[in-house]
Coordinates of C-alpha atoms and ligand atoms in Angstrom, one line a residue:
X1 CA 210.7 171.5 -106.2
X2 CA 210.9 168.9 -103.8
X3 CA 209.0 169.8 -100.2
X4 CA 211.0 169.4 -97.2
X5 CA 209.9 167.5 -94.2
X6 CA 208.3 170.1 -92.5
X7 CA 206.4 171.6 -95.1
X8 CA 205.1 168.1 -96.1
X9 CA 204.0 167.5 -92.8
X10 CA 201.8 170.8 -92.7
X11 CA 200.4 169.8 -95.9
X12 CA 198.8 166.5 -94.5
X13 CA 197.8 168.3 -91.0
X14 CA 195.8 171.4 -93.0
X15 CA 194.6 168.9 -95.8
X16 CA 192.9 166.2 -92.5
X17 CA 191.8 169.7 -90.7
X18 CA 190.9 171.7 -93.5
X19 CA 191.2 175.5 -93.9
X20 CA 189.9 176.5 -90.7
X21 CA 191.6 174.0 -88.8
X22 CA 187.9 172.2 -88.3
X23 CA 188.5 168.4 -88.8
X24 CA 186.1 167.6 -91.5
X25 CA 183.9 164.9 -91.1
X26 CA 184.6 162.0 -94.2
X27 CA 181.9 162.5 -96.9
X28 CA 178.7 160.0 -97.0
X29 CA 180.2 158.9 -100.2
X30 CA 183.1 157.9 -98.9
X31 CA 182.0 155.3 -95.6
X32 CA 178.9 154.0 -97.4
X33 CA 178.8 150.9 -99.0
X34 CA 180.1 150.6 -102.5
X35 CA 177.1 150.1 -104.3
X36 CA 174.6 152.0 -102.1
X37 CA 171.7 149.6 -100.5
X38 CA 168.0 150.5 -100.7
X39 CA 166.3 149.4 -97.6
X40 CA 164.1 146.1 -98.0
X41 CA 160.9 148.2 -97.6
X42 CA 160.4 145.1 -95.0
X43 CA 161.1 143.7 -92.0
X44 CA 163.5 140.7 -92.0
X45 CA 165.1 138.7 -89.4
X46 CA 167.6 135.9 -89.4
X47 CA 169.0 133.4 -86.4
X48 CA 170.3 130.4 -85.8
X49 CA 168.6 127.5 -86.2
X50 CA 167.7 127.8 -82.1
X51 CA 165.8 131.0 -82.1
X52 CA 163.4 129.7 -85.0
X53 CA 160.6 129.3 -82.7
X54 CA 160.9 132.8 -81.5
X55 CA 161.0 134.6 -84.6
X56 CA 157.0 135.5 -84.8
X57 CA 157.1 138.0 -81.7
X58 CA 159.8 139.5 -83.0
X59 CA 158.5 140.4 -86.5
X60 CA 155.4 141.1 -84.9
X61 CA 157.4 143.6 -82.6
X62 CA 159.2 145.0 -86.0
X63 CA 155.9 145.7 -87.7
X64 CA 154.6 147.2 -84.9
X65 CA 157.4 149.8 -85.4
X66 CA 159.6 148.3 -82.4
X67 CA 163.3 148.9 -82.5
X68 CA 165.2 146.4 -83.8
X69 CA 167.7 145.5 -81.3
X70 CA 165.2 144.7 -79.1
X71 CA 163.4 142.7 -81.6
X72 CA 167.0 140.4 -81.9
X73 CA 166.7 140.1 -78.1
X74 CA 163.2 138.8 -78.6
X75 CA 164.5 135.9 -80.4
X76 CA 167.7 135.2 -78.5
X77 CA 165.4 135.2 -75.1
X78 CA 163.7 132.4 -75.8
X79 CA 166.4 130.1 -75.6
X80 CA 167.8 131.4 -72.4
X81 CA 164.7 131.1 -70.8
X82 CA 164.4 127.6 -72.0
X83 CA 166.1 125.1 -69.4
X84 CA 166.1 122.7 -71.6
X85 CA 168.0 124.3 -74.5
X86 CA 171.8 124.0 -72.6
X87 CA 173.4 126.2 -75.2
X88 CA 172.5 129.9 -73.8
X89 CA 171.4 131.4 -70.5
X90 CA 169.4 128.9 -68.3
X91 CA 170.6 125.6 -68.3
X92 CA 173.5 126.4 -70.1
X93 CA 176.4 123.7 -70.2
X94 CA 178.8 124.5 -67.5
X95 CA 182.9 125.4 -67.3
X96 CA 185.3 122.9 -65.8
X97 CA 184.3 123.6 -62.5
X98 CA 180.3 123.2 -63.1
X99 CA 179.7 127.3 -62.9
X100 CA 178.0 128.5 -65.7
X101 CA 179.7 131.2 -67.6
X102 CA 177.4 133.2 -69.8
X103 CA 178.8 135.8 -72.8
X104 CA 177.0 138.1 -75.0
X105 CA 177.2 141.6 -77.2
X106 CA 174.9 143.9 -79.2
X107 CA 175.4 146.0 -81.7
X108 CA 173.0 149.0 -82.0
X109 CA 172.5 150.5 -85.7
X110 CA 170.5 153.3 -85.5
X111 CA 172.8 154.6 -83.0
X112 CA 176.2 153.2 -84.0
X113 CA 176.2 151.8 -80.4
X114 CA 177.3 148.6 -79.1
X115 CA 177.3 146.6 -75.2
X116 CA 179.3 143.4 -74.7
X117 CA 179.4 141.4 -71.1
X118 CA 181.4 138.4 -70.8
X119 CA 182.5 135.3 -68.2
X120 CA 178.9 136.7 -66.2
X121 CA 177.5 134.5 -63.3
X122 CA 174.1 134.1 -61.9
X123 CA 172.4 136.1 -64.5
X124 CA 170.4 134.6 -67.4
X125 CA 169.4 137.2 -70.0
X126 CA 172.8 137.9 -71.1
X127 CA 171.9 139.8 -74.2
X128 CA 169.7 141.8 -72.2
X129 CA 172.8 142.9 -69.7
X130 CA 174.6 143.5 -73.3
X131 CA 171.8 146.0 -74.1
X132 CA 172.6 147.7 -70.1
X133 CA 175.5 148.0 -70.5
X134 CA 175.2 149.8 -73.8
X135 CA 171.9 152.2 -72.5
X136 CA 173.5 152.4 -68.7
X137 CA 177.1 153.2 -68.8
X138 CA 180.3 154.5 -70.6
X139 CA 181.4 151.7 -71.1
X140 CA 181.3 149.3 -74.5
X141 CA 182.4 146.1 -72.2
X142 CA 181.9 144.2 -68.4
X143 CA 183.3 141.0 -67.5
X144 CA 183.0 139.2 -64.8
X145 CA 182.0 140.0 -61.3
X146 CA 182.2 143.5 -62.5
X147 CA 179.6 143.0 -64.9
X148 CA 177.3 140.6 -62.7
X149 CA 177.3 143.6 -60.1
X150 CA 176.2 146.0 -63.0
X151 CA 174.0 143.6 -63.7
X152 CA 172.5 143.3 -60.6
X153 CA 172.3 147.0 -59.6
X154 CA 170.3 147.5 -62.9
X155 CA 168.0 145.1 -61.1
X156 CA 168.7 141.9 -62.9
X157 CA 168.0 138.9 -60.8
X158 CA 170.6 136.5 -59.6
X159 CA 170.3 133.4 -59.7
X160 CA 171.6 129.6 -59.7
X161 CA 171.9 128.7 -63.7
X162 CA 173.2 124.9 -63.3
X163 CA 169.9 122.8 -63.9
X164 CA 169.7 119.1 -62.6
X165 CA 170.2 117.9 -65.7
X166 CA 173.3 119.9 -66.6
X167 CA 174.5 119.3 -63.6
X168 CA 174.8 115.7 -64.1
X169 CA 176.5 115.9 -67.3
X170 CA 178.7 118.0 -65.8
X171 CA 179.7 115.2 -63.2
X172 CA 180.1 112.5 -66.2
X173 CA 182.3 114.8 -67.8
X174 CA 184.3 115.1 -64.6
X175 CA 184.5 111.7 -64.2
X176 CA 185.8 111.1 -67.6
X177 CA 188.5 113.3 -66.8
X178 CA 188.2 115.7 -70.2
X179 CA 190.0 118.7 -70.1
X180 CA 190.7 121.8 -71.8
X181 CA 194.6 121.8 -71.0
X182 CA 197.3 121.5 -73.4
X183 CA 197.5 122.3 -76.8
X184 CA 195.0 123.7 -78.9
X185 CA 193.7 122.2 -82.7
X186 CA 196.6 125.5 -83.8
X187 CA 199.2 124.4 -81.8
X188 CA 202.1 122.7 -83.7
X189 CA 202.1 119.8 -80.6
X190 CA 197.8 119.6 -81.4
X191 CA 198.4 115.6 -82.2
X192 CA 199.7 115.1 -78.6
X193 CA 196.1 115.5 -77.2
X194 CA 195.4 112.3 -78.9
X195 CA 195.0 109.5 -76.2
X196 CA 195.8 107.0 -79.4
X197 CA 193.5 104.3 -77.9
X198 CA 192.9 101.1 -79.2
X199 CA 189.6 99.6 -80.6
X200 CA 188.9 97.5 -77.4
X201 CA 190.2 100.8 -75.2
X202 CA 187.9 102.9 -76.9
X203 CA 185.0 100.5 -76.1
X204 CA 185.8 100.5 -72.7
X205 CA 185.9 103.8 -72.2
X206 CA 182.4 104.3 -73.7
X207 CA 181.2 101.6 -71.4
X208 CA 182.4 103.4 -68.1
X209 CA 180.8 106.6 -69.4
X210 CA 177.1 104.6 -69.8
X211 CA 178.9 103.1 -66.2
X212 CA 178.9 106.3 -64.7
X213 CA 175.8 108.1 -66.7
X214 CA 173.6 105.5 -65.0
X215 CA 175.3 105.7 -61.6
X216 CA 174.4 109.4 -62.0
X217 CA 170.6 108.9 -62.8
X218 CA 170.9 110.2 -66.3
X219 CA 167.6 109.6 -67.8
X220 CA 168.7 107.0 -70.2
X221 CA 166.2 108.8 -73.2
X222 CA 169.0 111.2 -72.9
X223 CA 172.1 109.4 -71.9
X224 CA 173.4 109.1 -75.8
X225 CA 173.1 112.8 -76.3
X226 CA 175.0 113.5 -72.8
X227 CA 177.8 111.4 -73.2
X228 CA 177.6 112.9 -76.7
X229 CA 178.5 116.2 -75.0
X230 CA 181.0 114.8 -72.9
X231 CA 182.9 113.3 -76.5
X232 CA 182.6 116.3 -78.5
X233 CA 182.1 119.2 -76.3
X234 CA 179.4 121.7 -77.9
X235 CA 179.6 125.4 -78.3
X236 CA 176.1 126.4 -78.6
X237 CA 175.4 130.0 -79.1
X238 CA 172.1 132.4 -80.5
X239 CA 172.8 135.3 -82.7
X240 CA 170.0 137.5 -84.1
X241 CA 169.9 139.9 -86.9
X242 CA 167.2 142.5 -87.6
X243 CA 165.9 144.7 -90.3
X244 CA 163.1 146.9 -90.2
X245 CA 161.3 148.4 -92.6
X246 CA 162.5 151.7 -92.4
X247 CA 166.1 150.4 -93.0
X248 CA 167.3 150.4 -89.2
X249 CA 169.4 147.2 -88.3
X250 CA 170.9 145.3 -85.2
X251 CA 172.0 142.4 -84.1
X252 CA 173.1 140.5 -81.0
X253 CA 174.9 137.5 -79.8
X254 CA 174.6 135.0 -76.9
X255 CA 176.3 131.9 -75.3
X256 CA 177.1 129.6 -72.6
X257 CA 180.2 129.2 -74.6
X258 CA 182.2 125.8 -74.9
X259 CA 181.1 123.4 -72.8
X260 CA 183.6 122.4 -69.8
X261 CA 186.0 125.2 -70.6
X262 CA 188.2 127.0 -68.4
X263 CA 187.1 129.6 -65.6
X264 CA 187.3 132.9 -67.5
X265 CA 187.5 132.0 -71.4
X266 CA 186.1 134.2 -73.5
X267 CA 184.9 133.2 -76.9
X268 CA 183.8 135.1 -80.1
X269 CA 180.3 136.2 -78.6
X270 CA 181.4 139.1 -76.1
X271 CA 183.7 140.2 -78.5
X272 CA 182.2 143.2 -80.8
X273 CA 183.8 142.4 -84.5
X274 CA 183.9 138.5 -84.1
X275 CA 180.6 137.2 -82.9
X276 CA 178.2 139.8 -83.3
X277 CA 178.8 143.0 -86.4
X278 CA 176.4 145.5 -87.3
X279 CA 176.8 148.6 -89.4
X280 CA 173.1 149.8 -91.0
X281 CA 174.5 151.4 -94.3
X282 CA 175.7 147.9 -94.9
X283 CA 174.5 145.0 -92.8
X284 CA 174.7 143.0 -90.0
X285 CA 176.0 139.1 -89.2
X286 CA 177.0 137.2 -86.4
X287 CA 178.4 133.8 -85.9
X288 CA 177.8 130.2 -84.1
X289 CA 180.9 127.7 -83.3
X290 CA 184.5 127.3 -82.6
X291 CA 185.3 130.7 -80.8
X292 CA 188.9 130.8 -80.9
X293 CA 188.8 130.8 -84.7
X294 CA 186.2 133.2 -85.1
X295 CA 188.3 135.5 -82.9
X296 CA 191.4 134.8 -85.4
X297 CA 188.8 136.4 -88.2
X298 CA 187.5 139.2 -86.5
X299 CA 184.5 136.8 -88.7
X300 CA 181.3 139.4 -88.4
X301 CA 183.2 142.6 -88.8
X302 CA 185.4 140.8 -91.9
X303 CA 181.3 139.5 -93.5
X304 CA 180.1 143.1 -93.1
X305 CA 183.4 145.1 -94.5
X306 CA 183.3 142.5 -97.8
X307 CA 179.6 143.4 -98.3
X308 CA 180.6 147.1 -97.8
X309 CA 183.2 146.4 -100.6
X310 CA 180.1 145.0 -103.3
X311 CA 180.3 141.3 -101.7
X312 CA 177.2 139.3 -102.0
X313 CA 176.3 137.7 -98.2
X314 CA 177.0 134.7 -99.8
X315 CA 180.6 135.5 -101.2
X316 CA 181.0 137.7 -97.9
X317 CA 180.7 134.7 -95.6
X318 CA 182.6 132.0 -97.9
X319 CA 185.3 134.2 -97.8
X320 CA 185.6 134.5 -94.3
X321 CA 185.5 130.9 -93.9
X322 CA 188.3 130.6 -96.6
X323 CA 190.0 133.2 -94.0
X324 CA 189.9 130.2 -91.2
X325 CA 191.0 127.5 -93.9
X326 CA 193.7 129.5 -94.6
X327 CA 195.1 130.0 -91.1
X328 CA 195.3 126.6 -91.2
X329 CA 197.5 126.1 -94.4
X330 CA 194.2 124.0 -95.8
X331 CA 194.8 121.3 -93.5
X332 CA 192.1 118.7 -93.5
X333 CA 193.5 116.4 -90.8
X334 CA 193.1 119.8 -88.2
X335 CA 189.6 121.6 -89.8
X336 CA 187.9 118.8 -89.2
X337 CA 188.0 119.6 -85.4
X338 CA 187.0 123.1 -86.2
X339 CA 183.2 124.6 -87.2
X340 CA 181.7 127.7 -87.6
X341 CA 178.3 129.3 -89.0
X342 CA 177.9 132.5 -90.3
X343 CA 173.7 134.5 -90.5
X344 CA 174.4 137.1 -92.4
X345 CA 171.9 140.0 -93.1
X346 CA 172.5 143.0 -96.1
X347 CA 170.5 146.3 -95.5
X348 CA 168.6 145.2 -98.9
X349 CA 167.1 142.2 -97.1
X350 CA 169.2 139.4 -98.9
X351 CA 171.0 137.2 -96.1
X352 CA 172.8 134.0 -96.2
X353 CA 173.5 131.1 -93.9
X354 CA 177.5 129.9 -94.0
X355 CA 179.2 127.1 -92.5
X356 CA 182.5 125.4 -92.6
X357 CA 180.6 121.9 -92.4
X358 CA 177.4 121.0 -93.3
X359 CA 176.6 120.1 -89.6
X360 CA 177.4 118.9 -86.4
X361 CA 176.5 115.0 -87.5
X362 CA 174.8 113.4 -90.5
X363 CA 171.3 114.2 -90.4
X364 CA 171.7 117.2 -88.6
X365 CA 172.8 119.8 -90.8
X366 CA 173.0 123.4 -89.8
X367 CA 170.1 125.7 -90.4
X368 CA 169.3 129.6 -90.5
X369 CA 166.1 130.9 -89.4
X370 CA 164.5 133.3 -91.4
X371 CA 161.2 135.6 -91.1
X372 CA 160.6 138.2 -93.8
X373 CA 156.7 138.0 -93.7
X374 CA 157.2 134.1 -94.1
X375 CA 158.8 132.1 -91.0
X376 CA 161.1 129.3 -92.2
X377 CA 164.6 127.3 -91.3
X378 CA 166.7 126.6 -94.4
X379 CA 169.7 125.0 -94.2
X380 CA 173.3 126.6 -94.5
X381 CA 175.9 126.6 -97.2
X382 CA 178.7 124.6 -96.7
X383 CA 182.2 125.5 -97.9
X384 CA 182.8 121.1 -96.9
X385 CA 180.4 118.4 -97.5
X386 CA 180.5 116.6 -94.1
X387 CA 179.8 116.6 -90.2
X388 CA 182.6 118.5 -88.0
X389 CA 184.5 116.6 -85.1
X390 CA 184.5 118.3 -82.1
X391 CA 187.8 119.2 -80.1
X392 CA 189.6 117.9 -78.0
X393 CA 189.2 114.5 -79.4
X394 CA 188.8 111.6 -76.6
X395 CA 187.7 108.5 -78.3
X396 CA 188.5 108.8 -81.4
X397 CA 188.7 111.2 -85.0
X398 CA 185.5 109.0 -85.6
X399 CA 181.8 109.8 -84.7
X400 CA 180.7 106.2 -86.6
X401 CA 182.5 104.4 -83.4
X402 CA 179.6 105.6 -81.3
Ligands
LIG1 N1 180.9 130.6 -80.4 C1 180.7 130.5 -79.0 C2 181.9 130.2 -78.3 O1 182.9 129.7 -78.8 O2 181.9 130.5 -77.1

């Protein structure tokens, strides 16, 4: 006999609450990963290529029986500490107005937590006000002067995060009048950002940029790479993932996000799903490049969820990336603006290293650091053979022209 409306509807209420009206919990069976994971029996770690140097003190820390998030912000420290790394926290590459705008999230396995703080002044150890924000209050996110006030009442110090040396490729990229307005590489007006200059245009513009480099005092042992920055704008990030031996994971992200951008963008990093994932019965991944496409991907949640589903990290992250191609119809002429890396680490302790390209230039491909008792940096797979160009283009679809 057919069941009316009503009586339908109290089947599905009593079958989600159960007899008693209790909502039962979903069975272990049910949430865990499709083939279930066995623990490495070891700690490993993986980062990007940045945090390589940092990787002893955390696996020290993780043998030592230390929790694993703050072994990933062991590793992710480093770099913002470091003045001269301009990708993260100190010395970070600033937004259109010279203000450096830092993001970052966590993601706490043990405790199925996570913290997130984005568009943060003033405040360098961004993964560390991730982790506050997390342990100190009810909240999962803080942006902005909001978050810098947290930060600051947890009794992080403020403080001036433009360096000298930022600041004066900050200037050159003023000068050169580079901008983030207009269309984007998905917009269906992206070829109007082309400044479709000619050969001797193209030289002449790279001359006033060495013009003005020198006119600034840019130290000319560093005057390439600067006016490198200024051509192809960087988004340099740090994301950490960390197993211990017991089988607890975390991971975290961190980023002075892209380079000249405007006040208030957010990227991937700050955003729990996209640049940073973790879920212990599984995994945990996070992500390096081109923000905006990450976000389209919801990349580290997307990585971990195929692993759930019996994905190798390999297959997990290729198939994110195929995600990105795919939102751009397989376009070549527009993915060559766009780049992304994927660290990717399975409960079991096998990981990966993803990318759309192989690097950001010939010769410098991109790497993943790895410590499972033995420290090493190995380079990515590549879903393309090739360097990335970076958006918006200004002197041409080229990197040989300079
Ligand atoms: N992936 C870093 C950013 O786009 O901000």
């Amino acid at each position: 006999m057919p069941w009316s409306r009503r009586e339908f509807m109290s089947g599905v209420a009593l079958g989600a609450l159960g007899s008693t009206g209790v909502a039962t919990p979903a069975t272990a069976a049910e949430i865990a990963p499709k083939q279930r994971m066995l623990a490495a029996n070891k700690p490993v770690i993986v980062c990007a290529g940045n945090g390589y140097d940092y990787l002893d003190r955390a696996y020290e820390h993780l043998k030592n029986g230390g929790d694993t998030l703050d072994a990933a912000i062991l590793v992710v420290k480093g770099p913002e500490d470091d003045p001269n790394d301009d990708s993260v926290g100190l010395g970070g590459l600033p937004n259109e107005e010279g203000v450096v705008e830092l993001d970052a999230s966590c993601m706490h396995g043990p405790t199925r937590r996570a913290g997130s703080a984005g568009g943060v002044r003033n405040i360098r150890t961004m993964a560390e006000l991730a982790r506050e924000v997390m342990n100190h209050s009810g909240h999962v996110m803080l942006v902005g002067e909001g978050a810098e006030r947290f930060a600051v009442a947890r009794g992080m110090k403020r403080e001036n995060l433009l360096t000298d040396e930022t600041r004066k490729v900050w200037l050159l990229w003023k000068e050169a009048h580079s901008d983030w307005w207009g269309p984007g590489v998905s917009s269906p007006n992206w070829r109007d950002r082309f400044k479709n200059r000619s050969a001797d245009e193209r030289l002449e513009f790279h001359e006033r940029l060495q013009r003005i480099a020198e006119d600034l005092g840019i130290d000319p042992a560093v005057r390439s790479a600067a006016i490198h920055k200024i051509v192809y704008p960087p988004t340099g990030t740090i994301h950490c993932s960390a197993l211990a031996a017991n089988g607890d994971m975390s991971g975290c992200t961190t980023t002075s996000g892209l380079a000249w951008k405007i006040p208030g963008r957010l990227g991937d990093s700050p955003i729990i799903g996209a640049g940073c994932y973790t879920d212990q019965d599984v995994g945990s991944a996070g992500a390096t490049g081109s923000g905006e496409e990450n976000i389209r991907v919801a990349g580290a949640h997307t990585i971990i969820e195929n692993m759930r589903h019996g994905m190798s990290p390999l297959e997990a992250g290729m198939d994110t990336l195929k995600r990105i191609v795919r939102n751009y119809n397989g376009d070549m002429n527009r993915l060559q603006y766009v780049d992304m890396t994927y660290y990717i680490l399975r409960k079991d302790g096998a990981y990966a290293g993803v990318s759309l390209w192989t690097g950001y230039e010939p010769g410098r491909p991109h790497t993943i650091g790895v410590h499972d008792g033995t420290r090493r940096l190995e380079k990515t797979v590549s879903l393309f053979e090739g360097a990335s160009q970076e958006w918006p283009p200004i002197v041409a679809p080229s990197k040989a022209s300079l």
